[in-house]
Short mmCIF file of C-alpha atoms in Angstrom, two decimals:
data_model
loop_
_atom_site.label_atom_id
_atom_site.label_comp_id
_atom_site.label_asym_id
_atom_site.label_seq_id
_atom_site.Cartn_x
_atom_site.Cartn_y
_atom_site.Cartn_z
CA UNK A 414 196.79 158.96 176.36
CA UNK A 415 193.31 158.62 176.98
CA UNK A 416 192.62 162.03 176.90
CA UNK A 417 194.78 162.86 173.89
CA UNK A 418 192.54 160.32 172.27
CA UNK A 419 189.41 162.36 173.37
CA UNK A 420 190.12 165.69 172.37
CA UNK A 421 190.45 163.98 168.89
CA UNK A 422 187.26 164.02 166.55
CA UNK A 423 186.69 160.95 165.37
CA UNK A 424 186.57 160.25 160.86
CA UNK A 425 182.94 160.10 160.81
CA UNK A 426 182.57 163.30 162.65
CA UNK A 427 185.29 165.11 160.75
CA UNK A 428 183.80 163.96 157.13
CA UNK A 429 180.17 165.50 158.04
CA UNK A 430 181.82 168.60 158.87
CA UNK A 431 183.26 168.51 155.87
CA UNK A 432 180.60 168.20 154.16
CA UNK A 433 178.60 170.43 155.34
CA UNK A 434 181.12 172.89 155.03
CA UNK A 435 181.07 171.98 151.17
CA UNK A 436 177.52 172.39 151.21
CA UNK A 437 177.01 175.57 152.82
CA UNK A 438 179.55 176.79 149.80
CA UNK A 439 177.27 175.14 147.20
CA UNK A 440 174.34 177.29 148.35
CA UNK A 441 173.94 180.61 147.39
CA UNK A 442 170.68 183.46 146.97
CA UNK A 443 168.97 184.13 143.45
CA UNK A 444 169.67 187.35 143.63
CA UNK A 445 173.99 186.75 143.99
CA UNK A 446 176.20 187.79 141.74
CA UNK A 447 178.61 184.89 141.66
CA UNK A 448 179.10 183.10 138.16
CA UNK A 449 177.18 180.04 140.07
CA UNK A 450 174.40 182.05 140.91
CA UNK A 451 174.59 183.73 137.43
CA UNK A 452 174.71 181.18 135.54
CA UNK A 453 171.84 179.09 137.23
CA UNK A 454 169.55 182.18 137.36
CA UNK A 455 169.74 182.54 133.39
CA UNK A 456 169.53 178.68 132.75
CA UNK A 457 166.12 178.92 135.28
CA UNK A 458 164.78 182.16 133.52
CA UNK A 459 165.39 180.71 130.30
CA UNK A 460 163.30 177.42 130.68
CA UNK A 461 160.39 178.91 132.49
CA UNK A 462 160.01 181.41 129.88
CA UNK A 463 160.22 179.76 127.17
CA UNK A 464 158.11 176.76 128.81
CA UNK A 465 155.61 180.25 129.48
CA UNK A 466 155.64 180.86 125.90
CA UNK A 467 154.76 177.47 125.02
CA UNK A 468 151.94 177.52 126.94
CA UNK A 469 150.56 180.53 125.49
CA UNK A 470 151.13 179.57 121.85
CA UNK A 471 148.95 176.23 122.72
CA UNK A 472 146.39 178.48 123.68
CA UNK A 473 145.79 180.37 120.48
CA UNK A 474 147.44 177.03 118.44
CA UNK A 475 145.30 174.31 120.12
CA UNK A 476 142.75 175.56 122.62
CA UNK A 477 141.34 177.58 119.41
CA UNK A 478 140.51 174.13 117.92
CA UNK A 479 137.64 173.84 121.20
CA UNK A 480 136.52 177.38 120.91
CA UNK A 481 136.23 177.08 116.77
CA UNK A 482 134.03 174.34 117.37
CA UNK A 483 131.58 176.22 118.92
CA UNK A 484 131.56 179.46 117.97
CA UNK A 485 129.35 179.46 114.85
CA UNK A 486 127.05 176.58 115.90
CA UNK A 487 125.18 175.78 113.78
CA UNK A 488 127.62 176.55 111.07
CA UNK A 489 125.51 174.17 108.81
CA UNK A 490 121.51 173.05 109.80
CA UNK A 491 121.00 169.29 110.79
CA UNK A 492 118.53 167.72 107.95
CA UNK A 493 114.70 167.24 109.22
CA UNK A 494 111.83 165.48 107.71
CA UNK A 495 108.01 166.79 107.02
CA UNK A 496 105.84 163.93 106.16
CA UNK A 497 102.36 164.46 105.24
CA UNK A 498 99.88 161.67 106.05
CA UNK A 499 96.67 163.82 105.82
CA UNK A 500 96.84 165.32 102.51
CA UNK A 501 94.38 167.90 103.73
CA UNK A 502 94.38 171.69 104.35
CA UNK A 503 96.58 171.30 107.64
CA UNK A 504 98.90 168.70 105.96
CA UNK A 505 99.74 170.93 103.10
CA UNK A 506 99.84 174.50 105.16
CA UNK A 507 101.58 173.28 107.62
CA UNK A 508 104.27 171.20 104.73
CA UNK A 509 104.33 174.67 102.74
CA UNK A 510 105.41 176.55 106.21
CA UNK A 511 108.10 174.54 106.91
CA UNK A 512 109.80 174.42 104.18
CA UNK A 513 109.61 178.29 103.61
CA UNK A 514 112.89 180.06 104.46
CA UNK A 515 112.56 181.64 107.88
CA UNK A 516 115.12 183.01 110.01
CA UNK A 517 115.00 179.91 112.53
CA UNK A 518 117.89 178.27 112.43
CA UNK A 519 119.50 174.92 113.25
CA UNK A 520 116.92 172.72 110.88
CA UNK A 521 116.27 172.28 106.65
CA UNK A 522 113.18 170.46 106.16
CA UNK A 523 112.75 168.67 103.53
CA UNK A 524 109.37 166.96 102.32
CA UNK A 525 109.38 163.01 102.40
CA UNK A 526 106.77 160.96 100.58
CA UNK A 527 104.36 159.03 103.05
CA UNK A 528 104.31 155.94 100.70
CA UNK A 529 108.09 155.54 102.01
CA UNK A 530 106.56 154.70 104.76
CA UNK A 531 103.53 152.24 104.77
CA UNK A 532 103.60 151.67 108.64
CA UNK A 533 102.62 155.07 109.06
CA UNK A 534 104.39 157.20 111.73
CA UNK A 535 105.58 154.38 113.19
CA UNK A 536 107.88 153.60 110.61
CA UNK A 537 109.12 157.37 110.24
CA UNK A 538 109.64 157.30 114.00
CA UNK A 539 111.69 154.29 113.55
CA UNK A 540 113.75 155.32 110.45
CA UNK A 541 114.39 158.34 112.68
CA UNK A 542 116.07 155.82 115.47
CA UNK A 543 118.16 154.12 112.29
CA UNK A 544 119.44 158.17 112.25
CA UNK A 545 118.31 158.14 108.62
CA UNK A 546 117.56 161.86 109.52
CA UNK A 547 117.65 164.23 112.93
CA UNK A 548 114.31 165.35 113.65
CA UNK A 549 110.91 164.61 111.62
CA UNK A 550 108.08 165.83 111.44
CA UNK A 551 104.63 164.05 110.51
CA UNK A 552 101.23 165.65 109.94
CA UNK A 553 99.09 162.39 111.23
CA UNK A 554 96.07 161.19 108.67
CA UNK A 555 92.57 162.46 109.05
CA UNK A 556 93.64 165.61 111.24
CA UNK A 557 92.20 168.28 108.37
CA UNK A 558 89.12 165.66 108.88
CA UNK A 559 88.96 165.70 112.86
CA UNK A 560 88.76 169.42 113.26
CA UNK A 561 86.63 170.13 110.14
CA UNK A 562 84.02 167.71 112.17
CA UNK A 563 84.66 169.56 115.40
CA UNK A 564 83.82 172.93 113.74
CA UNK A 565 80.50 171.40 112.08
CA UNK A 566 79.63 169.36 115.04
CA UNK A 567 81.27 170.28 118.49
CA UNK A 568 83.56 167.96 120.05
CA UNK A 569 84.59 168.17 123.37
CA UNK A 570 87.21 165.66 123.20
CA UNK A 571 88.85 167.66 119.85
CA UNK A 572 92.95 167.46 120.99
CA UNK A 573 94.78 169.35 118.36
CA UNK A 574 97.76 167.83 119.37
CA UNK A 575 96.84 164.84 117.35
CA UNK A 576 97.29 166.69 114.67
CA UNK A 577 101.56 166.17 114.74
CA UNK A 578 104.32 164.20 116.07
CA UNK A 579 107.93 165.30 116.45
CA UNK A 580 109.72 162.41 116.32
CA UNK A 581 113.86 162.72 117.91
CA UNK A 582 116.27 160.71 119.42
CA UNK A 583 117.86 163.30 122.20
CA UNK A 584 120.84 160.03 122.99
CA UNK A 585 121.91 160.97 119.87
CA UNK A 586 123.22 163.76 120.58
CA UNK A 587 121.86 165.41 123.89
CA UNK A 588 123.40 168.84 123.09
CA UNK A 589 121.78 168.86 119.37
CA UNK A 590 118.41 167.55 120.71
CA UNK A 591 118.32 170.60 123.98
CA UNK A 592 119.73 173.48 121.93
CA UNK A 593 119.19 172.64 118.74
CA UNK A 594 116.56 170.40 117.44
CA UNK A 595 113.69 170.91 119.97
CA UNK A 596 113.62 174.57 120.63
CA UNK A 597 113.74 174.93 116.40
CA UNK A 598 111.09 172.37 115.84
CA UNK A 599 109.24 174.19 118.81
CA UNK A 600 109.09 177.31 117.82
CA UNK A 601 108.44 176.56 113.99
CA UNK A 602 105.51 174.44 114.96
CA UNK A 603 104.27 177.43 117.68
CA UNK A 604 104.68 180.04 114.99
CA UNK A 605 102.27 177.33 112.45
CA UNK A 606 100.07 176.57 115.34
CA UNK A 607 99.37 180.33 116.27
CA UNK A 608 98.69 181.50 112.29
CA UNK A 609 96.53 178.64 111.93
CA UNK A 610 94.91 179.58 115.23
CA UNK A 611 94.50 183.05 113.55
CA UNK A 612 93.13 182.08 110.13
CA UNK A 613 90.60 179.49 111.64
CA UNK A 614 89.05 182.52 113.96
CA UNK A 615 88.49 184.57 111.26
CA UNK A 616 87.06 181.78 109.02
CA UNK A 617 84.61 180.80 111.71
CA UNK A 618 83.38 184.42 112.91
CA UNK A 619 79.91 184.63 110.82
CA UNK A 620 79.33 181.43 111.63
CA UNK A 621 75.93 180.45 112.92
CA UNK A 622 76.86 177.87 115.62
CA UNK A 623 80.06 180.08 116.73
CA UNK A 624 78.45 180.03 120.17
CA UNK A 625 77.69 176.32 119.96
CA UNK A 626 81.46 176.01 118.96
CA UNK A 627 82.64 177.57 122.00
CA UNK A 628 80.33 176.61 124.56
CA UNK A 629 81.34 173.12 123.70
CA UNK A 630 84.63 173.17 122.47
CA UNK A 631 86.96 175.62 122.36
CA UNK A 632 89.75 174.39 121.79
CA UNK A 633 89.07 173.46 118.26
CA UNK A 634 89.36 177.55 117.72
CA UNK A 635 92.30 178.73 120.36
CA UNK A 636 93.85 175.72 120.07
CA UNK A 637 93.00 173.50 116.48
CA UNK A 638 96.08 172.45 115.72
CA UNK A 639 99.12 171.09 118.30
CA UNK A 640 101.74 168.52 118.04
CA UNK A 641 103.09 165.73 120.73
CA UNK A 642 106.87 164.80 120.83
CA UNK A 643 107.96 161.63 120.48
CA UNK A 644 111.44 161.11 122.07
CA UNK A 645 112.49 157.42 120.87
CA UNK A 646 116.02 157.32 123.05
CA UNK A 647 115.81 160.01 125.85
CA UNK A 648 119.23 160.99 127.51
CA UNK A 649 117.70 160.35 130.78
CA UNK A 650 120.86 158.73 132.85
CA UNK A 651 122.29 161.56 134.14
CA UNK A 652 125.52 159.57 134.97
CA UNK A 653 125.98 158.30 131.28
CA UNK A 654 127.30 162.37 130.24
CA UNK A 655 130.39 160.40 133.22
CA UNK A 656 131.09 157.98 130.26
CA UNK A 657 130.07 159.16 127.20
CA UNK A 658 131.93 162.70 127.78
CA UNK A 659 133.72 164.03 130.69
CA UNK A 660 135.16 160.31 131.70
CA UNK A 661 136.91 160.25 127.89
CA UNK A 662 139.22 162.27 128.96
CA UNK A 663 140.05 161.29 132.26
CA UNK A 664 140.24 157.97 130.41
CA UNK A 665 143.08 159.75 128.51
CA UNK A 666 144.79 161.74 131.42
CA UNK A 667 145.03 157.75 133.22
CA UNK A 668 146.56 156.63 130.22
CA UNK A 669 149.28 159.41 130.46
CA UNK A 670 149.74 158.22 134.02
CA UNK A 671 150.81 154.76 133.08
CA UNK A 672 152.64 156.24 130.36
CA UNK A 673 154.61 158.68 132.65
CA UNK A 674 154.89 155.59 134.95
CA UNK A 675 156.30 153.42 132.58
CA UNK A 676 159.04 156.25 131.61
CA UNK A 677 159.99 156.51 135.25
CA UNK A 678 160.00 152.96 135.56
CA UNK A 679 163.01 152.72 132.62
CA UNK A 680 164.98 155.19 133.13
CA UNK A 681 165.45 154.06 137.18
CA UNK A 682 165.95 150.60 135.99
CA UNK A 683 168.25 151.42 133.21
CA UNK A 684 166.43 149.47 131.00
CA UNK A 685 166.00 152.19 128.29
CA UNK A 686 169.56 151.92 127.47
CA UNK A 687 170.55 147.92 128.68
CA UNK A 688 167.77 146.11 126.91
CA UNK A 689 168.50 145.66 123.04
CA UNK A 690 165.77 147.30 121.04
CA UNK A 691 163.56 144.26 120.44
CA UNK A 692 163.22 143.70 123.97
CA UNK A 693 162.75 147.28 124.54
CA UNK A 694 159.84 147.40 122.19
CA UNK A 695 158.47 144.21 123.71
CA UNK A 696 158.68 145.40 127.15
CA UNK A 697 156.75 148.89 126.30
CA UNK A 698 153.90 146.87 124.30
CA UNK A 699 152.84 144.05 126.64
CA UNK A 700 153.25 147.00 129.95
CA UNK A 701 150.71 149.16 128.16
CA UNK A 702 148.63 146.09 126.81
CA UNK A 703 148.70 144.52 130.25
CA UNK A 704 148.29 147.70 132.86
CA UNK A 705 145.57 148.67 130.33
CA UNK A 706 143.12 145.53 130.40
CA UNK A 707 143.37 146.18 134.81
CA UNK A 708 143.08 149.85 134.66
CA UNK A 709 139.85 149.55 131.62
CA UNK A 710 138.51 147.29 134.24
CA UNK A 711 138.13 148.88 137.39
CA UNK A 712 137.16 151.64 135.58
CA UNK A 713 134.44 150.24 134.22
CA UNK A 714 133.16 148.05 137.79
CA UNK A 715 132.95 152.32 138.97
CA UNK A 716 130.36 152.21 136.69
CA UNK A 717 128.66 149.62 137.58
CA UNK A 718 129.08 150.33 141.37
CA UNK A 719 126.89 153.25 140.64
CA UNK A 720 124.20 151.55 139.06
CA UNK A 721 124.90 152.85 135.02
CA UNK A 722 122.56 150.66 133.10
CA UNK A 723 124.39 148.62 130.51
CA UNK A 724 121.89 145.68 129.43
CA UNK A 725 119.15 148.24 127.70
CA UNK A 726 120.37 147.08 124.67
CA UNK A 727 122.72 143.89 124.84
CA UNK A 728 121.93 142.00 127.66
CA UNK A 729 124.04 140.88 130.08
CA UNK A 730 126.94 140.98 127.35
CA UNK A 731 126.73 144.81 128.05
CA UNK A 732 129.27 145.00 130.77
CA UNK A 733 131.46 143.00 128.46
CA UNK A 734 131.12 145.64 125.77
CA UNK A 735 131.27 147.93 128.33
CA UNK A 736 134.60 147.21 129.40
CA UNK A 737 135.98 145.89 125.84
CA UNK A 738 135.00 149.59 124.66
CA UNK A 739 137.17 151.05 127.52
CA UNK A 740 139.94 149.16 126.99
CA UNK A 741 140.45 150.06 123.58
CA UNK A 742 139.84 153.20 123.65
CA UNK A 743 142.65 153.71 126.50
CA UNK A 744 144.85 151.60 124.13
CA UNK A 745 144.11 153.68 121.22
CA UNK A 746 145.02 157.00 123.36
CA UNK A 747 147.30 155.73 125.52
CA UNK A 748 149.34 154.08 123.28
CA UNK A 749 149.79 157.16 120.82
CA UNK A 750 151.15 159.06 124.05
CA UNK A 751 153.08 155.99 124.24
CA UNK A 752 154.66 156.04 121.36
CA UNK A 753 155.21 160.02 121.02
CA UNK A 754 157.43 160.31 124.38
CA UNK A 755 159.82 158.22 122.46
CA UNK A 756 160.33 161.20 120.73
CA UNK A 757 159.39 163.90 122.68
CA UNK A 758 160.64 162.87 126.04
CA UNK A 759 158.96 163.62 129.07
CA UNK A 760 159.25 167.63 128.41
CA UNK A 761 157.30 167.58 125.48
CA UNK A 762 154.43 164.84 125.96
CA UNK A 763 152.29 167.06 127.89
CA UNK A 764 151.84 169.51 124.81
CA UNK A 765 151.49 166.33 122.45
CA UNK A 766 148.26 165.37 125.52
CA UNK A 767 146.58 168.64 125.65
CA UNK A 768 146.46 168.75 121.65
CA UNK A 769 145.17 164.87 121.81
CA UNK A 770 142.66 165.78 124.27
CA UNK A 771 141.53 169.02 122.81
CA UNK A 772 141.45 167.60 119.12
CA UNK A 773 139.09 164.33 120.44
CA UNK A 774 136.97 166.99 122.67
CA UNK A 775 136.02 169.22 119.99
CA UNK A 776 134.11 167.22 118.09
CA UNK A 777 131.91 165.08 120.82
CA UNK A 778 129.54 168.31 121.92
CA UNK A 779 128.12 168.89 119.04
CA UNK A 780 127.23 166.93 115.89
CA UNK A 781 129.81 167.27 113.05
CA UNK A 782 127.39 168.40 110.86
CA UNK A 783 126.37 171.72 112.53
CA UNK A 784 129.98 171.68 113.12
CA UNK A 785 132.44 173.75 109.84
CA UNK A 786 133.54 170.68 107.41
CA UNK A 787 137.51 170.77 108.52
CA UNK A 788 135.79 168.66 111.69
CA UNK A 789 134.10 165.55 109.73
CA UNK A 790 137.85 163.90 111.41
CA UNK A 791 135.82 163.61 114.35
CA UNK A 792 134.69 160.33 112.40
CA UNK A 793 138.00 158.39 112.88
CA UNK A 794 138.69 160.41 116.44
CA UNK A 795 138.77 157.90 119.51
CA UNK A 796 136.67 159.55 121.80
CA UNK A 797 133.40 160.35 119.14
CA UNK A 798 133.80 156.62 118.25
CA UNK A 799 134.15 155.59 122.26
CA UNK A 800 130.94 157.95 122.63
CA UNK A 801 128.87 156.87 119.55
CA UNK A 802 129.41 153.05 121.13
CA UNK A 803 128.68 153.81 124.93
CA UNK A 804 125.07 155.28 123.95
CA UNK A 805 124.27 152.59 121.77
CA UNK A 806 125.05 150.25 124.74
CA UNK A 807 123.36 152.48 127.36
CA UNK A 808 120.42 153.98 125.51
CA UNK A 809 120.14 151.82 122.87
CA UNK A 810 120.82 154.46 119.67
CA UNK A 811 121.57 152.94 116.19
CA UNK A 812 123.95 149.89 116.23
CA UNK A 813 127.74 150.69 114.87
CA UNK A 814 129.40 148.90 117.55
CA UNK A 815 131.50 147.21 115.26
CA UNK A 816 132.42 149.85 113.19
CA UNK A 817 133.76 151.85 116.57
CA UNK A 818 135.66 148.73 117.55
CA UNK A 819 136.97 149.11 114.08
CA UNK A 820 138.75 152.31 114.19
CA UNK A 821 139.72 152.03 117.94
CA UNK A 822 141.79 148.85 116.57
CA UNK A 823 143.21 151.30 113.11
CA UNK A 824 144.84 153.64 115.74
CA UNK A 825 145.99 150.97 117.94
CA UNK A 826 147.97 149.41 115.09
CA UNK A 827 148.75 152.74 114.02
CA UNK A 828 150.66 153.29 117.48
CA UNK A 829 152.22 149.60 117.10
CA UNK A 830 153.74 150.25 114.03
CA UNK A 831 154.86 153.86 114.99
CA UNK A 832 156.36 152.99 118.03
CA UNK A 833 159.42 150.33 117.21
CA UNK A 834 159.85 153.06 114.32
CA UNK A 835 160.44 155.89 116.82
CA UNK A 836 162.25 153.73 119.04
CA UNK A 837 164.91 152.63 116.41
CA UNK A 838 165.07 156.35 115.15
CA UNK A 839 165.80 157.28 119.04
CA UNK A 840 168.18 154.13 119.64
CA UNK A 841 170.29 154.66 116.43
CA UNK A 842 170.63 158.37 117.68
CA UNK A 843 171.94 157.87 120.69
CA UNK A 844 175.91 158.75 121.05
CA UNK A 845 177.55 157.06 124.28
CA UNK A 846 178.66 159.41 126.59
CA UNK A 847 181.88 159.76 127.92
CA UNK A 848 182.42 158.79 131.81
CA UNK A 849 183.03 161.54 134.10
CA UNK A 850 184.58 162.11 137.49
CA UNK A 851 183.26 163.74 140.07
CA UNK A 852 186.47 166.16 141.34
CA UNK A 853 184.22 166.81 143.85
CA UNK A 854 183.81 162.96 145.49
CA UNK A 855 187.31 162.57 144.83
CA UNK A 856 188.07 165.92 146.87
CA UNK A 857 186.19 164.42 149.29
CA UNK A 858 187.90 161.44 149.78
CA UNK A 859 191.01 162.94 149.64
CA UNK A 860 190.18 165.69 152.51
CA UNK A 861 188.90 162.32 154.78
CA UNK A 862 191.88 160.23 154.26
CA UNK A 863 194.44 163.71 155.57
CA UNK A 864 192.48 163.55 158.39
CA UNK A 865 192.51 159.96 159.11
CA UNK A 866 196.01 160.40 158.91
CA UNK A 867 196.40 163.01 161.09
CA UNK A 868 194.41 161.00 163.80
CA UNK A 869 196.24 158.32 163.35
CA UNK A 870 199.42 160.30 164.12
#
């Protein structure tokens, strides 16, 4: 009996055999020719190339948005300013030269009346920092005067470079201000500097005290007239282009994360089909709301673990701002992604992202207005408004804090009006499904329950 018993295999043994008999059936190569095989091979082939082709028409659909941006800049020239305080012969020359056509690009100047501005340069340099204009120009008082007087009685201290002051604000717009705005006011001025350089040599060449002139000083011939640059708000944090650029959109790719997290997080729980739509909505809102304020902060204490200045211009309310900033700008973001998988499920989202990233990107590296006109909807785009605020609180650029807070919260109540919308659309949709079977548990059972039989017997 007892070794009747032995020879036996026991249930447990018996079902895993089983089932790994059943298994072993299930699998076959991609390369079989059994209806199973078939039809999974086409189902595969189908998805990944058509997910293939997807891909490829977002390149030449959305990635053309980037690469439009920047291929004609400048498309249009930023505005500058040429303001004449001397009134003499280098005030006017140098006025008429600017303004001339030339085949420098990137900069119009246009002539501005000093009595606009009875502080003197000061008070262009500051309308500059109000980003009443990009660039200026001014052609300081008395310069005609100064080098007139160091041509009739050398002056060894003559600095042509008191002669003009380019006035910028490179925080502005750090790409504008590099490529743009310095190397055209540069070489304009060079090209003015070198003529004048010219004419004056030729003026001065019968003149008795030439050798006086250059024993003495030189430089008012080689060198009479110069300019100095005045840069109010240099983009000198190096870790700021973390914040104001490149950490925008990994602002937006942690947003997606929670987003992705909180799809996961319904569908395992069931609540996307058990809660009633109210509470649905409810529990979608105050997740995002909620893992947002946490994730806005610790991303903004990495900041300040490496030392980014934010109390140039506010204070100590700067890290507040800071991280206020942050946090609605992930909500404004994050919660369009939120409210798009509703509708385009976790397939589609990632096409919806990379068109939300690239359509923010475009218009933050350069200014709008070297940029064609379709891009002045930069203005209401998250990320310019995100950027525009973050220099104002790091460098300390014109003040329209408020207004960025201001769009940040249009598109958040955009996305909280859009989303119960596409979540009763989605809900109203949404056919039960009939209950089905699986032959194959039931076979299962059946096959364990002979053999417990048969052991039994």
């Amino acid at each position: 009996m007892t070794a009747t018993s032995r020879s036996l295999p026991s249930p447990s043994s018996s079902f895993n055999a089983v089932s790994t008999t059943r298994k072993a059936k299930d699998t076959h190569g991609f390369s079989d020719t059994s209806e199973t095989a078939s039809v999974a091979r086409k189902t595969y082939l189908k998805i990944y190339v058509a997910g293939t082709f997807s891909i490829i028409v977002v390149i030449f659909a959305v990635f053309s948005i980037f690469w439009g941006a920047l291929w004609k800049i400048p498309s249009r020239n930023l505005p500058g300013w040429v303001v004449d305080f001397d009134g003499g012969l280098i005030g006017r020359n140098v006025a008429q030269a600017l303004t001339t056509p030339s085949s420098l690009p990137a900069i119009t100047w246009t002539v501005v009346s000093p009595s606009q501005f009875p502080g003197g340069p000061s008070d262009v340099g500051a309308a500059v920092l109000d980003e009443q204009t990009w660039v200026a120009i001014t052609i300081n008082e008395g310069s005609t005067a100064r080098l007139m007087d160091s041509l009739a009685s050398p002056n060894a201290t003559y600095d042509g470079s008191e002669a003009m002051t380019v006035f910028g604000v490179e925080a502005r717009n750090e790409n504008a201000f590099r490529n743009l705005i310095w190397p055209s006011a540069q070489a304009s001025l060079d090209v003015i500097s070198a003529m004048v350089a010219i004419q004056l040599a030729k003026a001065v060449a019968n003149e008795t005290n030439l050798p006086a002139i250059l024993a003495n000083s030189p430089q008012s011939i080689t060198a009479p007239l110069s300019y100095q640059l005045q840069n109010l708000a240099p983009f000198d944090i190096p870790l700021a282009t973390a914040v104001t650029f490149v950490g925008l959109i990994y602002q937006l790719i942690l947003s997606f994360f929670i987003v992705m997290v909180g799809f996961g997080a319904r569908e395992a729980s069931g609540f996307d089909k058990s809660l009633h739509i109210r509470s649905l909505i409810a529990l979608r809102l105050i997740s995002s709301f909620g893992a947002y304020f946490f994730i806005s902060l610790f991303y903004s204490l990495l900041s300040v673990a490496f030392q980014l200045p934010l109390n140039n211009r506010f204070g100590n309310a700067g890290f507040l701002l800071f991280w206020m900033l942050n946090y609605a700008g992930m909500l404004a973001c994050g919660l369009a992604l939120e409210s798009m998988i509703t509708l385009l499920t976790a397939k589609g989202i990632p096409f919806f992202m990379i068109t939300w990233i690239i359509t923010n990107v475009s218009v933050c590296s350069f200014p709008m207005e070297v940029m064609p006109k379709v891009f002045n909807y930069g203005h209401a785009a998250p990320f310019f408004n995100v950027s525009r605020a973050l220099r104002t609180i790091i460098f300390g650029t014109k003040n329209r804090v408020g207004l960025s807070f201001g769009v940040l919260i249009v598109w958040i109540f955009i996305s909280c009006v859009t989303l119960p919308i596409f979540q009763w659309i989605v809900r109203r949709r949404r056919v039960p499904l009939p209950q089905v079977t699986d032959s194959s548990d039931e076979n299962d059972e059946i096959e364990v329950e002979e053999i417990q039989e048969k052991n039994t017997a």
